Tab-separated table of C-alpha atoms in Angstrom:
chain	number	residue	atom	x	y	z
A	1	UNK	CA	0.000	0.000	0.000
A	2	UNK	CA	0.920	3.639	-0.176
A	3	UNK	CA	1.237	4.220	3.548
A	4	UNK	CA	1.961	2.496	6.826
A	5	UNK	CA	-0.926	0.262	7.775
A	6	UNK	CA	-1.727	-0.721	11.354
A	7	UNK	CA	-4.293	-3.161	12.644
A	8	UNK	CA	-6.521	-3.305	14.466
A	9	UNK	CA	-7.385	0.376	14.659
A	10	UNK	CA	-9.055	-0.174	18.007
A	11	UNK	CA	-8.645	-2.952	20.552
A	12	UNK	CA	-10.411	-3.383	23.864
A	13	UNK	CA	-9.049	-6.170	26.027
A	14	UNK	CA	-9.457	-7.429	29.551
A	15	UNK	CA	-6.681	-6.946	32.056
A	16	UNK	CA	-4.361	-9.959	32.043
A	17	UNK	CA	-4.985	-10.937	28.429
A	18	UNK	CA	-2.309	-10.878	25.706
A	19	UNK	CA	-2.654	-8.649	22.642
A	20	UNK	CA	-0.913	-8.492	19.284
A	21	UNK	CA	-0.659	-5.310	17.267
A	22	UNK	CA	0.359	-5.377	13.642
A	23	UNK	CA	2.277	-2.916	11.481
A	24	UNK	CA	2.703	-3.146	7.721
A	25	UNK	CA	5.382	-0.610	6.694
A	26	UNK	CA	5.889	1.042	3.340
A	27	UNK	CA	7.457	-1.409	0.911
A	28	UNK	CA	11.221	-0.915	0.745
A	29	UNK	CA	11.505	0.958	4.034
A	30	UNK	CA	14.249	-0.721	6.016
A	31	UNK	CA	13.721	1.090	9.321
A	32	UNK	CA	10.647	0.477	11.490
A	33	UNK	CA	9.775	2.069	14.820
A	34	UNK	CA	7.131	1.503	17.457
A	35	UNK	CA	5.988	4.385	19.660
A	36	UNK	CA	3.376	4.663	22.380
A	37	UNK	CA	1.265	7.731	23.112
A	38	UNK	CA	-0.788	7.898	26.263
A	39	UNK	CA	-3.742	10.275	26.436
A	40	UNK	CA	-2.582	13.890	26.262
A	41	UNK	CA	1.076	12.903	26.294
A	42	UNK	CA	3.957	12.978	23.830
A	43	UNK	CA	5.312	10.016	21.911
A	44	UNK	CA	7.344	7.434	23.813
A	45	UNK	CA	9.858	5.407	21.787
A	46	UNK	CA	9.537	1.640	22.272
A	47	UNK	CA	11.617	-0.315	19.757
A	48	UNK	CA	13.517	0.082	16.477
A	49	UNK	CA	14.228	-2.382	13.658
A	50	UNK	CA	16.832	-1.698	10.975
A	51	UNK	CA	17.067	-4.218	8.162
A	52	UNK	CA	18.236	-7.603	9.408
A	53	UNK	CA	20.087	-6.211	12.416
A	54	UNK	CA	19.085	-7.090	15.958
A	55	UNK	CA	16.389	-4.665	17.122
A	56	UNK	CA	17.029	-1.935	19.667
A	57	UNK	CA	14.642	-2.789	22.497
A	58	UNK	CA	15.882	-0.122	24.887
A	59	UNK	CA	12.540	1.669	25.015
A	60	UNK	CA	10.360	-1.298	25.926
A	61	UNK	CA	8.809	-0.515	29.345
A	62	UNK	CA	8.803	-4.075	30.693
A	63	UNK	CA	9.447	-7.691	29.738
A	64	UNK	CA	5.744	-8.065	29.026
A	65	UNK	CA	6.420	-6.174	25.778
A	66	UNK	CA	8.064	-7.816	22.788
A	67	UNK	CA	8.183	-7.214	19.068
A	68	UNK	CA	9.335	-8.993	15.984
A	69	UNK	CA	9.710	-8.160	12.359
A	70	UNK	CA	9.417	-11.013	9.893
A	71	UNK	CA	11.278	-10.922	6.599
A	72	UNK	CA	12.210	-7.313	7.100
A	73	UNK	CA	8.624	-6.235	6.498
A	74	UNK	CA	5.590	-6.734	8.737
A	75	UNK	CA	6.083	-6.208	12.461
A	76	UNK	CA	4.008	-7.340	15.423
A	77	UNK	CA	4.106	-5.824	18.894
A	78	UNK	CA	2.951	-8.223	21.595
A	79	UNK	CA	1.891	-7.199	25.075
A	80	UNK	CA	1.472	-10.066	27.520
A	81	UNK	CA	-0.695	-9.949	30.629
A	82	UNK	CA	-1.967	-6.472	29.781
A	83	UNK	CA	-2.379	-3.907	32.545
A	84	UNK	CA	-4.552	-0.804	32.627
A	85	UNK	CA	-1.491	1.426	32.317
A	86	UNK	CA	-0.832	-0.165	28.915
A	87	UNK	CA	-3.860	1.705	27.556
A	88	UNK	CA	-2.547	4.065	24.878
A	89	UNK	CA	-2.296	4.597	21.150
A	90	UNK	CA	0.481	2.463	19.686
A	91	UNK	CA	2.040	4.054	16.619
A	92	UNK	CA	4.284	2.457	14.029
A	93	UNK	CA	6.555	4.397	11.664
A	94	UNK	CA	8.837	3.380	8.834
A	95	UNK	CA	11.536	5.177	6.895
A	96	UNK	CA	14.232	4.746	4.325
A	97	UNK	CA	17.490	4.527	6.178
A	98	UNK	CA	20.564	4.852	4.086
A	99	UNK	CA	23.650	4.189	6.200
A	100	UNK	CA	23.288	7.104	8.566
A	101	UNK	CA	22.046	9.590	6.009
A	102	UNK	CA	18.819	11.273	6.912
A	103	UNK	CA	15.901	10.153	4.828
A	104	UNK	CA	14.635	12.923	2.626
A	105	UNK	CA	11.104	12.059	3.544
A	106	UNK	CA	11.395	11.576	7.259
A	107	UNK	CA	9.302	8.960	8.925
A	108	UNK	CA	5.866	7.896	7.770
A	109	UNK	CA	3.530	7.023	10.615
A	110	UNK	CA	0.512	4.796	10.590
A	111	UNK	CA	-2.776	5.878	12.161
A	112	UNK	CA	-2.083	3.802	15.238
A	113	UNK	CA	-3.887	1.180	17.299
A	114	UNK	CA	-5.902	2.519	20.220
A	115	UNK	CA	-5.566	-0.059	22.989
A	116	UNK	CA	-7.930	0.047	25.939
A	117	UNK	CA	-7.382	-2.340	28.828
A	118	UNK	CA	-10.443	-2.737	31.037
B	1	UNK	CA	18.662	14.247	19.458
B	2	UNK	CA	19.110	17.924	20.221
B	3	UNK	CA	16.996	19.537	22.935
B	4	UNK	CA	14.342	21.810	21.431
B	5	UNK	CA	12.090	24.413	23.021
B	6	UNK	CA	8.732	25.446	21.596
B	7	UNK	CA	5.842	27.525	22.898
B	8	UNK	CA	3.083	25.402	24.371
B	9	UNK	CA	0.337	26.898	22.248
B	10	UNK	CA	-0.355	29.520	19.601
B	11	UNK	CA	-3.383	30.973	17.861
B	12	UNK	CA	-3.555	32.144	14.265
B	13	UNK	CA	-6.395	33.541	12.184
B	14	UNK	CA	-7.543	31.503	9.216
B	15	UNK	CA	-5.928	32.716	5.999
B	16	UNK	CA	-3.001	34.342	7.748
B	17	UNK	CA	0.547	33.020	7.909
B	18	UNK	CA	1.292	30.904	10.963
B	19	UNK	CA	4.860	31.275	12.220
B	20	UNK	CA	5.942	28.617	14.681
B	21	UNK	CA	9.268	29.200	16.450
B	22	UNK	CA	11.669	26.584	17.748
B	23	UNK	CA	14.801	27.021	19.800
B	24	UNK	CA	17.577	24.443	19.363
B	25	UNK	CA	20.634	26.227	20.715
B	26	UNK	CA	22.575	23.000	21.390
B	27	UNK	CA	22.060	21.483	17.950
B	28	UNK	CA	25.232	19.932	16.557
B	29	UNK	CA	26.631	20.370	13.072
B	30	UNK	CA	25.315	17.091	11.674
B	31	UNK	CA	21.810	17.375	13.121
B	32	UNK	CA	18.917	18.301	10.896
B	33	UNK	CA	15.856	20.233	12.001
B	34	UNK	CA	12.697	18.244	11.339
B	35	UNK	CA	9.106	19.357	11.707
B	36	UNK	CA	6.159	17.028	12.157
B	37	UNK	CA	2.571	17.681	13.071
B	38	UNK	CA	-0.100	15.566	14.681
B	39	UNK	CA	-3.722	16.227	13.983
B	40	UNK	CA	-6.083	14.927	16.631
B	41	UNK	CA	-6.442	11.125	16.594
B	42	UNK	CA	-3.931	10.658	13.783
B	43	UNK	CA	-0.278	9.622	13.604
B	44	UNK	CA	2.373	12.322	13.232
B	45	UNK	CA	2.861	13.653	9.711
B	46	UNK	CA	6.178	14.745	8.250
B	47	UNK	CA	6.191	18.389	7.137
B	48	UNK	CA	9.677	19.515	6.234
B	49	UNK	CA	13.309	19.337	7.283
B	50	UNK	CA	16.517	21.268	6.729
B	51	UNK	CA	20.143	21.500	7.750
B	52	UNK	CA	21.426	25.019	7.077
B	53	UNK	CA	19.524	26.477	4.164
B	54	UNK	CA	15.944	27.623	4.172
B	55	UNK	CA	13.592	25.075	2.671
B	56	UNK	CA	10.170	25.229	1.070
B	57	UNK	CA	7.755	22.559	-0.041
B	58	UNK	CA	4.068	22.328	-0.814
B	59	UNK	CA	3.169	22.332	2.859
B	60	UNK	CA	5.413	24.893	4.494
B	61	UNK	CA	8.620	26.887	4.600
B	62	UNK	CA	11.435	26.416	7.078
B	63	UNK	CA	13.657	29.330	8.009
B	64	UNK	CA	16.834	28.410	9.907
B	65	UNK	CA	18.948	31.149	11.460
B	66	UNK	CA	22.541	31.453	10.310
B	67	UNK	CA	23.863	30.234	13.665
B	68	UNK	CA	21.348	27.326	13.504
B	69	UNK	CA	20.233	27.969	17.064
B	70	UNK	CA	16.627	28.516	16.114
B	71	UNK	CA	14.193	28.035	13.287
B	72	UNK	CA	10.689	29.025	12.245
B	73	UNK	CA	8.111	26.915	10.477
B	74	UNK	CA	5.831	29.001	8.289
B	75	UNK	CA	2.415	27.878	7.085
B	76	UNK	CA	1.733	30.615	4.512
B	77	UNK	CA	-2.078	30.548	4.471
B	78	UNK	CA	-3.349	28.677	7.491
B	79	UNK	CA	-6.624	26.789	7.250
B	80	UNK	CA	-8.771	25.237	9.970
B	81	UNK	CA	-7.309	21.846	9.018
B	82	UNK	CA	-3.882	23.055	10.097
B	83	UNK	CA	-4.994	22.955	13.729
B	84	UNK	CA	-2.608	20.396	15.236
B	85	UNK	CA	0.347	19.873	17.554
B	86	UNK	CA	3.577	20.799	15.755
B	87	UNK	CA	6.821	19.130	16.778
B	88	UNK	CA	10.310	20.496	16.111
B	89	UNK	CA	13.048	17.860	16.332
B	90	UNK	CA	16.805	18.089	15.966
B	91	UNK	CA	18.285	14.796	14.849
B	92	UNK	CA	21.217	13.305	13.003
B	93	UNK	CA	19.014	10.687	11.415
B	94	UNK	CA	17.114	7.476	11.875
B	95	UNK	CA	19.157	6.247	14.769
B	96	UNK	CA	18.521	3.450	17.184
B	97	UNK	CA	16.451	5.603	19.491
B	98	UNK	CA	14.265	7.075	16.807
B	99	UNK	CA	13.039	10.624	16.928
B	100	UNK	CA	12.525	12.350	20.249
B	101	UNK	CA	9.155	14.075	20.254
B	102	UNK	CA	8.761	16.760	22.900
B	103	UNK	CA	5.489	18.449	23.872
B	104	UNK	CA	5.317	20.496	20.671
B	105	UNK	CA	3.209	23.585	19.991
B	106	UNK	CA	-0.542	23.281	19.878
B	107	UNK	CA	-1.496	25.555	16.962
B	108	UNK	CA	-5.127	26.588	16.895
B	109	UNK	CA	-6.422	28.196	13.725
B	110	UNK	CA	-9.320	30.532	14.488
B	111	UNK	CA	-12.096	31.086	11.922
């Protein structure tokens, strides 16, 4: 597709359940990021994938959070044993990343998945 | 990423130019100035970026001072749809920690 696609757009889950959020980046974009945005707050970096390199997981808030990126394309963010504080909009972004040069087009964000833990 | 400072909020009349300032006095020589905006309930949208020279595209113009310590994003003819939070970011590129989004400026376009 033309943009970054995220699914589902909305997810309501019960506390303690696991959830999977999906991100389909722009074809050919080697860099993929996950961010989290709580209500009224700024964006919080979670994890970064670059090509086939090991991901940078330094932003993940706890070991209940994990992410993978299969074949350098689609990525899934998994939250195990969800808690109410996990409620937020989860945003995915992708970009061209050319060996440290800044992409001329910046990052393209998806519309996000609004997660509500009840 | 460089630390940036922006006003919390600004108003602008519809049809007028909106000038959004950003202070980035500690920006280093290889860091670009990027601007994004986030309209309510949407993901952030790339607007423009620059290093030293002023830049213009179909969305906006970016004026960077000669000492690179500050910049101004200009929306030449603001419309109601330009109401959004605007983020100024200083970065050397798509690094491992991504872009650092601060609080941004909430621009409200008044009819």
